[in-house]
mmCIF file of C-alpha atoms in Angstrom:
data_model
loop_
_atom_site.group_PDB
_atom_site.id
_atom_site.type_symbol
_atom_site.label_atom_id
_atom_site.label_comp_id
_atom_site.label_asym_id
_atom_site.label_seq_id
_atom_site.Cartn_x
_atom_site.Cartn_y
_atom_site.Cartn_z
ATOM 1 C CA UNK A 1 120.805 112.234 84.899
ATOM 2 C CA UNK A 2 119.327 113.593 87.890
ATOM 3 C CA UNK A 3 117.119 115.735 86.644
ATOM 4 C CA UNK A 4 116.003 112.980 84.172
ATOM 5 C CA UNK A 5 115.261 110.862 87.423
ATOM 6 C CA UNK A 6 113.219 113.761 88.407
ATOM 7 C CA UNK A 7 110.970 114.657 85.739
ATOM 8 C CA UNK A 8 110.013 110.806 85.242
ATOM 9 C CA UNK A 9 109.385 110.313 88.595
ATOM 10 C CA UNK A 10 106.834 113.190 88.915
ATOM 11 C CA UNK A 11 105.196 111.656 85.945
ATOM 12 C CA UNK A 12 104.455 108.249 86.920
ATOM 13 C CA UNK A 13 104.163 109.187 90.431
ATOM 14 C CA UNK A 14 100.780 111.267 89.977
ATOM 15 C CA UNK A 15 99.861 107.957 88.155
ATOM 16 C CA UNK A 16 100.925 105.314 90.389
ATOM 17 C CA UNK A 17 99.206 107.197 93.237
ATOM 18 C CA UNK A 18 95.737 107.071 91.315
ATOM 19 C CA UNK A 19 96.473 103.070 90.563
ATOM 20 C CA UNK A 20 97.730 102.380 93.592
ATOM 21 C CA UNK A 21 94.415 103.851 95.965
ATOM 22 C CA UNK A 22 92.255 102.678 93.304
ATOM 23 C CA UNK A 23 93.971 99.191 93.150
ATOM 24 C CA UNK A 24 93.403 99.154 96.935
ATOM 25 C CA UNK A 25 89.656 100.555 96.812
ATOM 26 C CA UNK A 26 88.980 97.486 94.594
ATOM 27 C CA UNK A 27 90.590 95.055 96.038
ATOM 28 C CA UNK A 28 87.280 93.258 96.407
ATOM 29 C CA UNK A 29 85.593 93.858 92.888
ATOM 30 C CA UNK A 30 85.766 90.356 91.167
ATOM 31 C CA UNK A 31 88.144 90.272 88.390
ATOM 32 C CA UNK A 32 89.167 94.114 88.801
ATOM 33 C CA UNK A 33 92.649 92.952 88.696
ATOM 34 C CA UNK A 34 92.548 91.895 85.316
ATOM 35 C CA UNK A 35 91.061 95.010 84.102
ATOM 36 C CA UNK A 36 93.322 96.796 86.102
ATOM 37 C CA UNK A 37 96.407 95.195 83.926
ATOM 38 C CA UNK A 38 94.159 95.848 81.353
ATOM 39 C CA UNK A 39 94.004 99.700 81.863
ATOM 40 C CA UNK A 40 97.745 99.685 82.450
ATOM 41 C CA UNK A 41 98.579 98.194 79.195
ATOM 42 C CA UNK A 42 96.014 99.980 77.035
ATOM 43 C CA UNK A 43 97.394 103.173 78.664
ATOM 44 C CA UNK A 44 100.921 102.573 77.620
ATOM 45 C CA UNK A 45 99.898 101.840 73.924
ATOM 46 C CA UNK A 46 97.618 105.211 74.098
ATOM 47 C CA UNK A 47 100.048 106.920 75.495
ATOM 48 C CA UNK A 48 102.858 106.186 72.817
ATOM 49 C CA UNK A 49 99.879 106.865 70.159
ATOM 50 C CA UNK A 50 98.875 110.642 71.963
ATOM 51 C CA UNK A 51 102.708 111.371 72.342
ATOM 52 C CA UNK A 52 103.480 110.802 68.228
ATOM 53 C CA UNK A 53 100.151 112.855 67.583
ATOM 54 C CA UNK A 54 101.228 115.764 70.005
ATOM 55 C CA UNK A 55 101.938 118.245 67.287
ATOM 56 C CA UNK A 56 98.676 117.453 65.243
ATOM 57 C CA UNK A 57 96.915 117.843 68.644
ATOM 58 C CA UNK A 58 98.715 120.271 69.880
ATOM 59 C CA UNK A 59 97.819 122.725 66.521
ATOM 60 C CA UNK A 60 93.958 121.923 66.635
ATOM 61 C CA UNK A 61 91.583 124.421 67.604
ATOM 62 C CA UNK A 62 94.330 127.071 66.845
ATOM 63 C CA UNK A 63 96.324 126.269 69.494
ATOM 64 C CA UNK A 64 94.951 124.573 72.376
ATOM 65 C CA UNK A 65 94.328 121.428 71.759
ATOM 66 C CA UNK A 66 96.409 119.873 74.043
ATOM 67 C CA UNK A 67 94.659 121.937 77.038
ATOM 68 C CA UNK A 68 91.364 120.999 75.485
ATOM 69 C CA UNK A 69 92.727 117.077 74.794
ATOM 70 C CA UNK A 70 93.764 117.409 78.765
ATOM 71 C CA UNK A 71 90.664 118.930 79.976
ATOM 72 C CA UNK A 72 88.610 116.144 78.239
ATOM 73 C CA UNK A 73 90.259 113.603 79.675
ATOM 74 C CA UNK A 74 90.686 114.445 83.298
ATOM 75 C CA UNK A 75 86.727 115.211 82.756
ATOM 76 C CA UNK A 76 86.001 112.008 82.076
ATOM 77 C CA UNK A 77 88.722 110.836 84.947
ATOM 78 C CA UNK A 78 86.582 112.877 86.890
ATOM 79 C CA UNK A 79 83.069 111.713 86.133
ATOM 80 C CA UNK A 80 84.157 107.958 86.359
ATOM 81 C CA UNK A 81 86.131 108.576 90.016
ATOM 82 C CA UNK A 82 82.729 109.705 90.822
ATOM 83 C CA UNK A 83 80.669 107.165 89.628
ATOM 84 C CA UNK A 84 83.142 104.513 91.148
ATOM 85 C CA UNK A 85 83.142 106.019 94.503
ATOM 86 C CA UNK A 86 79.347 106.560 94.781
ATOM 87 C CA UNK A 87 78.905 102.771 93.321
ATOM 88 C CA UNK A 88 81.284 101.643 96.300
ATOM 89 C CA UNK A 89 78.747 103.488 99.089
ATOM 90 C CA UNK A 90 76.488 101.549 98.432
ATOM 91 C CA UNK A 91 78.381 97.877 97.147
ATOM 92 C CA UNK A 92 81.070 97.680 99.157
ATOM 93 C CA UNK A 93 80.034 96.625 102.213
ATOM 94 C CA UNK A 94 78.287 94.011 100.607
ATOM 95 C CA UNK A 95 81.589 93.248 98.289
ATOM 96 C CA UNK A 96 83.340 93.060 101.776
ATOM 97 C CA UNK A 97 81.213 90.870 103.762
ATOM 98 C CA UNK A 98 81.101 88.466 100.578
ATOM 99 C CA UNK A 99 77.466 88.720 100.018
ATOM 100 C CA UNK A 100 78.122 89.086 96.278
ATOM 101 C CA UNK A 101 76.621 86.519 94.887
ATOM 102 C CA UNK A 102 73.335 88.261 93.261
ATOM 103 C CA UNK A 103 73.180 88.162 90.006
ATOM 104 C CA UNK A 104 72.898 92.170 89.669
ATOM 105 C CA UNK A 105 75.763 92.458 91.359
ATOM 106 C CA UNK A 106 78.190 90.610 88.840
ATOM 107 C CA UNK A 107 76.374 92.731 86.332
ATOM 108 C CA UNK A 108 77.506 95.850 88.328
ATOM 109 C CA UNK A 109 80.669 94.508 89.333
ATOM 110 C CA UNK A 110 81.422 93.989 85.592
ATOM 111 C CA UNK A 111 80.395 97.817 85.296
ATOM 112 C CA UNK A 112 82.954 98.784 88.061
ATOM 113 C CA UNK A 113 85.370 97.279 86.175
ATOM 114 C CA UNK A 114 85.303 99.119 83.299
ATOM 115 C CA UNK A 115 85.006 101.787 85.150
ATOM 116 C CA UNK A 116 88.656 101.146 86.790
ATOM 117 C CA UNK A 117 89.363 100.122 83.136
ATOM 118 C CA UNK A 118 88.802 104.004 81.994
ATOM 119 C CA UNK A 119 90.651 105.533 84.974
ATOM 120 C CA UNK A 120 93.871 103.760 85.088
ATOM 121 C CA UNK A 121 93.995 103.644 81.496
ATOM 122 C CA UNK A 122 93.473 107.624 81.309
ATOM 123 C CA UNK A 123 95.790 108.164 84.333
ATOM 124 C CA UNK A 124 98.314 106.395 82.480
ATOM 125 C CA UNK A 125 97.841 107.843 78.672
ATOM 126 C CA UNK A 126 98.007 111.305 80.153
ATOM 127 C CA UNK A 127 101.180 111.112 82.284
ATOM 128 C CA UNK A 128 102.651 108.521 79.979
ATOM 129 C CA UNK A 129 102.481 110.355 77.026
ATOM 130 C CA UNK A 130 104.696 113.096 78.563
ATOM 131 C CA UNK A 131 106.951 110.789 79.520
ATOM 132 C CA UNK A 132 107.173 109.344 76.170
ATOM 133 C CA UNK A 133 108.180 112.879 74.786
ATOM 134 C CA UNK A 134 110.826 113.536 77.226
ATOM 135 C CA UNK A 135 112.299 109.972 77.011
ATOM 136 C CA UNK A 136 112.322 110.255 72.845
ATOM 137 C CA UNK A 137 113.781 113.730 73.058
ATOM 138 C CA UNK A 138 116.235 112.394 75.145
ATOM 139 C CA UNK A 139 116.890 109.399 72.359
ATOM 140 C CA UNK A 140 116.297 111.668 69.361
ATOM 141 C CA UNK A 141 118.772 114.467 70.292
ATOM 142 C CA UNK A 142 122.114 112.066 70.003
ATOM 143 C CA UNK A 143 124.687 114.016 71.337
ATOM 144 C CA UNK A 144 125.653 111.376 74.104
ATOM 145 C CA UNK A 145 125.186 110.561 77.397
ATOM 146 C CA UNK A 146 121.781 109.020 76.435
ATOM 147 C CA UNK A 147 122.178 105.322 78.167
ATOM 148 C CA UNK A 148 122.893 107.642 81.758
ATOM 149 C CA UNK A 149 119.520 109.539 80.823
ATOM 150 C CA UNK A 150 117.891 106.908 79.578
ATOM 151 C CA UNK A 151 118.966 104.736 83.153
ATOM 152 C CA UNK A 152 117.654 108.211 85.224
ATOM 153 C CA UNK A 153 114.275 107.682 83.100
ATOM 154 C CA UNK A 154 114.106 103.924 84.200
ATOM 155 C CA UNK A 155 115.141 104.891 87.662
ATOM 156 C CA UNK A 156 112.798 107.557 88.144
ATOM 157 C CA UNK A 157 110.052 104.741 86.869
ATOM 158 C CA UNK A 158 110.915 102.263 89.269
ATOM 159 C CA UNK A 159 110.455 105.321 91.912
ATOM 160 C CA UNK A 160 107.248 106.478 90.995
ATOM 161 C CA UNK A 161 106.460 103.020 91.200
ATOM 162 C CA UNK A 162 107.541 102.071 94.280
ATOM 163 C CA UNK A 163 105.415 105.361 96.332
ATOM 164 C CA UNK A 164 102.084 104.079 94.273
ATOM 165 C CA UNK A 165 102.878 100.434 95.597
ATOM 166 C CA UNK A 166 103.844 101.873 98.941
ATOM 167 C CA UNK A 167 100.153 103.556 99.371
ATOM 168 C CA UNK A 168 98.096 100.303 97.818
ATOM 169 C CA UNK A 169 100.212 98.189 100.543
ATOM 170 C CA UNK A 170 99.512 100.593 102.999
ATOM 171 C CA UNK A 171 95.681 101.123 102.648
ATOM 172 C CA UNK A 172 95.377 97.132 102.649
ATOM 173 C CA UNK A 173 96.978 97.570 106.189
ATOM 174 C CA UNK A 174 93.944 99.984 107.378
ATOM 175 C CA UNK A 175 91.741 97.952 109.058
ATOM 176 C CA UNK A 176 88.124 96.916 107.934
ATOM 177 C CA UNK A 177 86.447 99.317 109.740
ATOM 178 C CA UNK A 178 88.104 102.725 107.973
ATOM 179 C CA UNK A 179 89.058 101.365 105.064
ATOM 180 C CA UNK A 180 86.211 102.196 103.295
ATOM 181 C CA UNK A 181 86.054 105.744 104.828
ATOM 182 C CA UNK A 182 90.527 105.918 103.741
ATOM 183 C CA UNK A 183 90.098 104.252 100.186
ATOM 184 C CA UNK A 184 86.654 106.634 99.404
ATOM 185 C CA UNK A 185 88.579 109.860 101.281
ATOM 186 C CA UNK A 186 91.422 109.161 98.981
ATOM 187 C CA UNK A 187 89.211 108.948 95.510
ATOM 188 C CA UNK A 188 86.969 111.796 96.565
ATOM 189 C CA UNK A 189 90.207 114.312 96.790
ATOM 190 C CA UNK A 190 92.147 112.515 93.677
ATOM 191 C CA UNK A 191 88.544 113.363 91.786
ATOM 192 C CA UNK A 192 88.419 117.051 92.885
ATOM 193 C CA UNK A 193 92.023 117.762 92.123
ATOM 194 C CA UNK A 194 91.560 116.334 88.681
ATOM 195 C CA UNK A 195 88.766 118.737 88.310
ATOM 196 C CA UNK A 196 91.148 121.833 89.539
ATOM 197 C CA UNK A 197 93.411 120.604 86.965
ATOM 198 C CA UNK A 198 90.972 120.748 84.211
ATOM 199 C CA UNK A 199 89.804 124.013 85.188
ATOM 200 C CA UNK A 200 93.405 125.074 84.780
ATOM 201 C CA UNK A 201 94.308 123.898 81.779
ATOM 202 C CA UNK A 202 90.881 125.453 80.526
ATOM 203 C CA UNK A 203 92.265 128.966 81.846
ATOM 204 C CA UNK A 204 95.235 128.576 80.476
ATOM 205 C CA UNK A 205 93.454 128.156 76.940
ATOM 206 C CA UNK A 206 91.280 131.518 78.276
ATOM 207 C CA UNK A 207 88.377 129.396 77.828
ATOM 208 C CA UNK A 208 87.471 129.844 81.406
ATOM 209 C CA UNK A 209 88.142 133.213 83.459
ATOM 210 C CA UNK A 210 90.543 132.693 85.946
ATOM 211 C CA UNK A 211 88.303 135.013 88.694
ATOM 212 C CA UNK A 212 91.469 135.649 90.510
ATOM 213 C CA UNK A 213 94.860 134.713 89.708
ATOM 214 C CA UNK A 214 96.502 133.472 91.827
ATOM 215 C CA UNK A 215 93.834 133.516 94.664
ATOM 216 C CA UNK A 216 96.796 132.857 97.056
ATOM 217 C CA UNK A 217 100.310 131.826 97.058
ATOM 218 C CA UNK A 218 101.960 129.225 99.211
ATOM 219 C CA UNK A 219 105.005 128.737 96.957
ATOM 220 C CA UNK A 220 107.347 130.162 99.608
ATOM 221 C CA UNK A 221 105.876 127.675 102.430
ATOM 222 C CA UNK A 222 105.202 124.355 100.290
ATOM 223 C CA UNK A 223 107.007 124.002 96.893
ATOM 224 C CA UNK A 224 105.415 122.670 94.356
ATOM 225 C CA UNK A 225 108.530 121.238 93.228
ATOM 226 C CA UNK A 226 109.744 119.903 96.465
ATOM 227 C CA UNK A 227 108.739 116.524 97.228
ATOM 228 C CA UNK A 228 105.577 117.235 99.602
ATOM 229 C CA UNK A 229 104.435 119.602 97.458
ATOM 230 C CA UNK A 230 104.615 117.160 94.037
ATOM 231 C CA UNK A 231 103.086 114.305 96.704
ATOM 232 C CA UNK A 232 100.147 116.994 97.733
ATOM 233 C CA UNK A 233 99.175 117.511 94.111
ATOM 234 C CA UNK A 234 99.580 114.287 93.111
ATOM 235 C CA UNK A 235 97.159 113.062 96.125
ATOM 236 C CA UNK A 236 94.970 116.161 97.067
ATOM 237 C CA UNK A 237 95.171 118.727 94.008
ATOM 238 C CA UNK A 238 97.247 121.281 95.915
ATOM 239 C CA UNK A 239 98.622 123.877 93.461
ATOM 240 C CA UNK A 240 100.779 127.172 95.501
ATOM 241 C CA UNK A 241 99.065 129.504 93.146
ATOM 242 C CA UNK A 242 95.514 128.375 92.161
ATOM 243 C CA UNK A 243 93.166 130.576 90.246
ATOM 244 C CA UNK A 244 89.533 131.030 91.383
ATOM 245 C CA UNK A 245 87.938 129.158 89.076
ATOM 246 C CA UNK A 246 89.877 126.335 90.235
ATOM 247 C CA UNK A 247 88.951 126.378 93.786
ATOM 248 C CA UNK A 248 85.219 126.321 92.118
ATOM 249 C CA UNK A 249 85.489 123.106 90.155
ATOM 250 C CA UNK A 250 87.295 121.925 93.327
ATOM 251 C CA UNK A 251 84.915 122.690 95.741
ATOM 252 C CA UNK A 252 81.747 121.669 93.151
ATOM 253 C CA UNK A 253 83.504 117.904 92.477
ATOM 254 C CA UNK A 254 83.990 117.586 96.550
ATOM 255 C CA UNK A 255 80.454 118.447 97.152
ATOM 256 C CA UNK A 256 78.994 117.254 94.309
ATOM 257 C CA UNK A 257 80.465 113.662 94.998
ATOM 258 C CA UNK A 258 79.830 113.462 98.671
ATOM 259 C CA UNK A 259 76.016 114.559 98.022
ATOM 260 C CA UNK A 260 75.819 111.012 95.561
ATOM 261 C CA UNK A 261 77.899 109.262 98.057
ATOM 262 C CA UNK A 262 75.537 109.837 100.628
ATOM 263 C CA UNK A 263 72.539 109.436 98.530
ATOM 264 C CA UNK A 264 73.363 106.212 97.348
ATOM 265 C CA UNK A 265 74.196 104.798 100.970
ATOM 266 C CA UNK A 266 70.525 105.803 102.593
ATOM 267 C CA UNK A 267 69.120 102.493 102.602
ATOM 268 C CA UNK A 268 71.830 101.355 104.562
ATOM 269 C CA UNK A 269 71.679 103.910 106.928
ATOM 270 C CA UNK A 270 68.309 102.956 107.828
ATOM 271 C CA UNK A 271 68.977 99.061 108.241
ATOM 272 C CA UNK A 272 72.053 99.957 110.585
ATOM 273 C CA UNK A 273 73.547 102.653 111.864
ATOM 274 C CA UNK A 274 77.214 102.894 110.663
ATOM 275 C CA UNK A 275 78.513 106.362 109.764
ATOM 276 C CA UNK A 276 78.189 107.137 106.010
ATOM 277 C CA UNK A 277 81.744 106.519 103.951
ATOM 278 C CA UNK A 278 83.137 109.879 104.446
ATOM 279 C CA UNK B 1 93.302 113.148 52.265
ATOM 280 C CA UNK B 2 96.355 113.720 54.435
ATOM 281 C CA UNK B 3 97.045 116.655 52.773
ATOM 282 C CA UNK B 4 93.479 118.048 52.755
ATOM 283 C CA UNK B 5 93.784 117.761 56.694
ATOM 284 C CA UNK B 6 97.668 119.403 56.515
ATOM 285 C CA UNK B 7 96.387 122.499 54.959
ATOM 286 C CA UNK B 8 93.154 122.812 57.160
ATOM 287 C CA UNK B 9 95.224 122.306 60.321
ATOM 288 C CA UNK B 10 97.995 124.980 58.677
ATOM 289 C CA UNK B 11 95.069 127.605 58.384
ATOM 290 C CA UNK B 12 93.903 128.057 62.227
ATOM 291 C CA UNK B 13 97.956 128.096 62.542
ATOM 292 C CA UNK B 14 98.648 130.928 60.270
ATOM 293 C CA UNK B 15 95.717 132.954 61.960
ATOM 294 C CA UNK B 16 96.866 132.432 65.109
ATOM 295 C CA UNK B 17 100.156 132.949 64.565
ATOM 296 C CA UNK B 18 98.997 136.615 63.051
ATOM 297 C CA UNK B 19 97.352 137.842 66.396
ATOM 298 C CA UNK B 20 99.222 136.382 69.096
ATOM 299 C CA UNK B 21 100.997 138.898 71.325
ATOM 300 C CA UNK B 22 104.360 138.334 72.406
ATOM 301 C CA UNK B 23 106.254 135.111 70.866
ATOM 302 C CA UNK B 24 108.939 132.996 71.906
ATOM 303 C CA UNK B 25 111.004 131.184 70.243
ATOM 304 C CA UNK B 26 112.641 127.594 71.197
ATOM 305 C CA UNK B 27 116.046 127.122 69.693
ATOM 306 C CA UNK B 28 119.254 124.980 70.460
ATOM 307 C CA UNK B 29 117.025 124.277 73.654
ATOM 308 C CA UNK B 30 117.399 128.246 74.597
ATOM 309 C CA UNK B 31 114.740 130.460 74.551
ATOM 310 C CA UNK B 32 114.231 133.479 72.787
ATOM 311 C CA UNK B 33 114.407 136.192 74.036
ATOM 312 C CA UNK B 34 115.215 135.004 77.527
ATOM 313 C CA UNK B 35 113.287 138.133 78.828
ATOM 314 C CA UNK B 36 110.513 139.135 77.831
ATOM 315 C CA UNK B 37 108.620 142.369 78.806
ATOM 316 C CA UNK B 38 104.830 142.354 78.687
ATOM 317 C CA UNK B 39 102.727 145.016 80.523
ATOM 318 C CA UNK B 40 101.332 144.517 83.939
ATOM 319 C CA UNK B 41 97.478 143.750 84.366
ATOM 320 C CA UNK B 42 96.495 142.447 80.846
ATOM 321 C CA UNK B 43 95.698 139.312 79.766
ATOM 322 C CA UNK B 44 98.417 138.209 77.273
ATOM 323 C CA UNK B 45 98.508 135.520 74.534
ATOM 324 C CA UNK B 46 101.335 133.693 74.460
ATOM 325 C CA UNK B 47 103.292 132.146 71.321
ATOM 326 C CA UNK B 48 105.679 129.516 71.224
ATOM 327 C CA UNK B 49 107.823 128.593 68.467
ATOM 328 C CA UNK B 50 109.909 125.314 68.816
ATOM 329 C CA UNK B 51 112.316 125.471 66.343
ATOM 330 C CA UNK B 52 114.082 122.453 67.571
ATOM 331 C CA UNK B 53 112.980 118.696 66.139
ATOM 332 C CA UNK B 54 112.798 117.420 69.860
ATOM 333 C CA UNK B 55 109.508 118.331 71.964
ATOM 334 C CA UNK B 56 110.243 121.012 74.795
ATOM 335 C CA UNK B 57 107.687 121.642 77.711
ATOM 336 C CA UNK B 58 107.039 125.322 78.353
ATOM 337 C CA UNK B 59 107.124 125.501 82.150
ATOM 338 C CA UNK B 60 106.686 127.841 84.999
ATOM 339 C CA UNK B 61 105.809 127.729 88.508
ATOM 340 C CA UNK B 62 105.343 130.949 88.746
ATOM 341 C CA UNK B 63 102.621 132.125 85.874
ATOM 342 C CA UNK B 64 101.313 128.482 86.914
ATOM 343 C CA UNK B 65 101.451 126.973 83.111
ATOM 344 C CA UNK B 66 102.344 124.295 81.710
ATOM 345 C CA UNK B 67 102.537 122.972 77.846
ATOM 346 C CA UNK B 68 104.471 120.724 76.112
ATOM 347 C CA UNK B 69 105.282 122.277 72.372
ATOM 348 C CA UNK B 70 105.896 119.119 70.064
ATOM 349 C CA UNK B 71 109.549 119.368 67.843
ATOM 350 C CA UNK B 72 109.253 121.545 64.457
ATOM 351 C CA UNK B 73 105.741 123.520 65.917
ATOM 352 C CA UNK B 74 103.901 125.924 67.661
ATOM 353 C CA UNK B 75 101.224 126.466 70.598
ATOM 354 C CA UNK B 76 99.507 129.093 72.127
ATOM 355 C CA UNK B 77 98.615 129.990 75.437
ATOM 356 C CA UNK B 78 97.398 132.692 77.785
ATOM 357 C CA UNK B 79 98.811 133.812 80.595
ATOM 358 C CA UNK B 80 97.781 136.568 83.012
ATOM 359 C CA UNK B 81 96.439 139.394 83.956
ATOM 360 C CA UNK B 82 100.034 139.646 86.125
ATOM 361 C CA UNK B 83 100.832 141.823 88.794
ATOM 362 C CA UNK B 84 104.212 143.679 88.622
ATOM 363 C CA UNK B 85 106.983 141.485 88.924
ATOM 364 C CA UNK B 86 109.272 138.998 87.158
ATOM 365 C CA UNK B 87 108.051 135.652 86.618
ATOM 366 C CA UNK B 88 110.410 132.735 86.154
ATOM 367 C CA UNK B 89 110.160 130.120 83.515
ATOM 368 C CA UNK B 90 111.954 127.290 81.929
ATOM 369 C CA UNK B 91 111.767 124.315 79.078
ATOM 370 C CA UNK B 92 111.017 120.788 81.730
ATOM 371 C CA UNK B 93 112.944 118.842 78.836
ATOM 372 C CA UNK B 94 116.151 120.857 78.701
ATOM 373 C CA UNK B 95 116.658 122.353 82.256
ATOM 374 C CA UNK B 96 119.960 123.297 81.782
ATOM 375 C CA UNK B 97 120.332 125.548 78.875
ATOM 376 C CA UNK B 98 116.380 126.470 78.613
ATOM 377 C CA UNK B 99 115.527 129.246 81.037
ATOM 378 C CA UNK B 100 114.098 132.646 80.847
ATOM 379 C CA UNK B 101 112.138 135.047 83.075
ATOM 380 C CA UNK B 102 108.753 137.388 81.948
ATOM 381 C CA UNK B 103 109.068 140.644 83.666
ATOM 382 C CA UNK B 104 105.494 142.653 83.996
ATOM 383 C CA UNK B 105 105.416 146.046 84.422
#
């Protein structure tokens, strides 16, 4: 049962830390928490759908099309983490201060919601549908003991859950004047570890070279399997043995990202002189 | 229809099953063999068999991989170029009985 408790937690945790900043990031989008329940529900249906399709997806493109599948979607994860952080540089001061009445800002604020539509809904499909194939292995294999296994699964759910609530609840405690800087910090790292991922799963498919593999290895100091080290990846990206290539789609996201970020906040620089959001 | 799909998905299968280099196979939640030799510095393609109706997911912290391998099917990955050494590995979904270790040399 342990290990059960385990292997769900990891699984909704990496997804209940992307709700939970983005939750927090939003907090003053109008309407995002609908969408947000929205995503979360739409993600649990995909998830059950991807998880009964794994074997036809799994044998497309002679083999890989479950690292292609995951590569596509934490692309897209990536692109709209982007395009919601950038769109908060320059909105959510405004958003903040409640000067949101203008009508081309309901019209983007609709946009930012489907935006957090997309990215909890993918967070949840991908790490769901995993979770769907352990849990239904766990049902399917009848040899008893499932009701302790299938308790560890619900356990391990209620303690993902509980770390992603723990980090919304705590980034509404950061005061006004970083949380921007926190909530945009947070999104800009979840973004570029998504990226590292894809590149991964793209290596692992040898559609990408790996450059060097691994370019280092910090296994020995910070397991991935150990608590920080699952919190680290789930948060920042960090993997103990990354290949090259991964480092580049890192660093390319980071910089990528925080170039837009800063482009889209000019104007405000020039009115007044606040430091940019990262 | 459905069939006309079956047998075009069964074709990149059967080719890929043809030039894959080492295999292993997932049975009774075991793998076999639980070591496999592959030579050092050389890209290597990886097949996985689950013979089992349950999904297993081919894990290891070591090569850095991950896949899940749905019951009653196969999947492919690559792994490598390895230095000398054994690398650890192990089915997420049955802990217990599914273990095994790649040695390069």
């Amino acid at each position: 049962m342990f290990g059960t408790v385990i292997i769900v937690f990891r699984e909704v945790l990496e997804a209940a830390i992307i709700i939970g900043i983005i939750a927090a990031a939003t907090r003053d989008v109008p309407g995002s928490r609908r969408w947000l329940i929205a995503g979360l529900l739409a993600g649990l249906v995909g998830s059950a759908v991807v998880a009964s399709f794994t074997d036809v997806i799994g044998s497309l493109a002679s083999g890989i099309g479950q690292e292609i599948f995951n590569a596509i979607v934490l692309g897209i994860a990536v692109l709209m983490l982007a395009w919601h952080n950038i769109w908060m540089a320059s909105h959510g001061a405004a958003l903040a201060s409640s000067a949101r009445s203008v009508g081309g800002d309901i019209r983007d604020g609709r946009r930012a919601c489907s935006v957090l539509f997309l990215i909890v809904g993918l967070a949840v499909l991908r790490e769901g549908s995993e979770t769907v194939l352990f849990l239904y292995g766990i049902a399917a294999a009848g040899s008893g003991g499932q009701s302790s296994m299938l308790l560890g699964g619900l356990l391990g759910m209620t303690l993902g859950s509980a770390v992603g609530y723990m980090i919304y609840a705590g980034l509404l405690r950061v005061p006004m004047r970083w949380f921007f800087s926190a909530t945009s910090v947070l999104v800009l790292l979840l973004a570029a570890g998504m990226a590292s991922q894809a590149a991964h799963f793209l290596i692992q498919a040898d559609l990408l070279p790996s450059l060097a593999a691994p370019l280092w290895d910090t296994s020995a100091a910070l397991p991935e399997n150990g608590l920080p080290g699952i919190l680290l990846h789930s948060l920042i990206g960090y993997d103990a043995r990354p290949a090259g290539m991964q480092i580049v789609f890192y660093m390319t996201a980071l910089i990528t990202i925080v170039i837009g970020m800063k482009w889209a906040n000019r104007p405000r620089i020039a009115i007044r002189s606040t430091t940019g959001a990262v | 229809m459905k069939n006309i799909l079956l047998v075009a998905l069964l074709f990149p299968l059967a080719a890929f099953a043809a030039d894959a280099d080492y295999t292993l196979v997932i049975s009774d939640h075991r793998f076999q063999p639980s070591e496999l030799i592959v030579p050092s510095g050389k890209k290597i393609k990886l097949l996985i068999v689950n013979q089992d109706a349950t999904p297993e997911e081919f894990e290891s912290h070591a090569l850095n991989r991950e896949k899940v391998i749905a019951g009653n099917s196969k999947a492919t990955l690559y792994i490598g170029p390895l230095a000398s050494g054994r690398y650890p590995f192990f089915g997420e979904f049955h802990e217990a009985t599914a273990t095994g270790v790649i040695i390069a040399r």
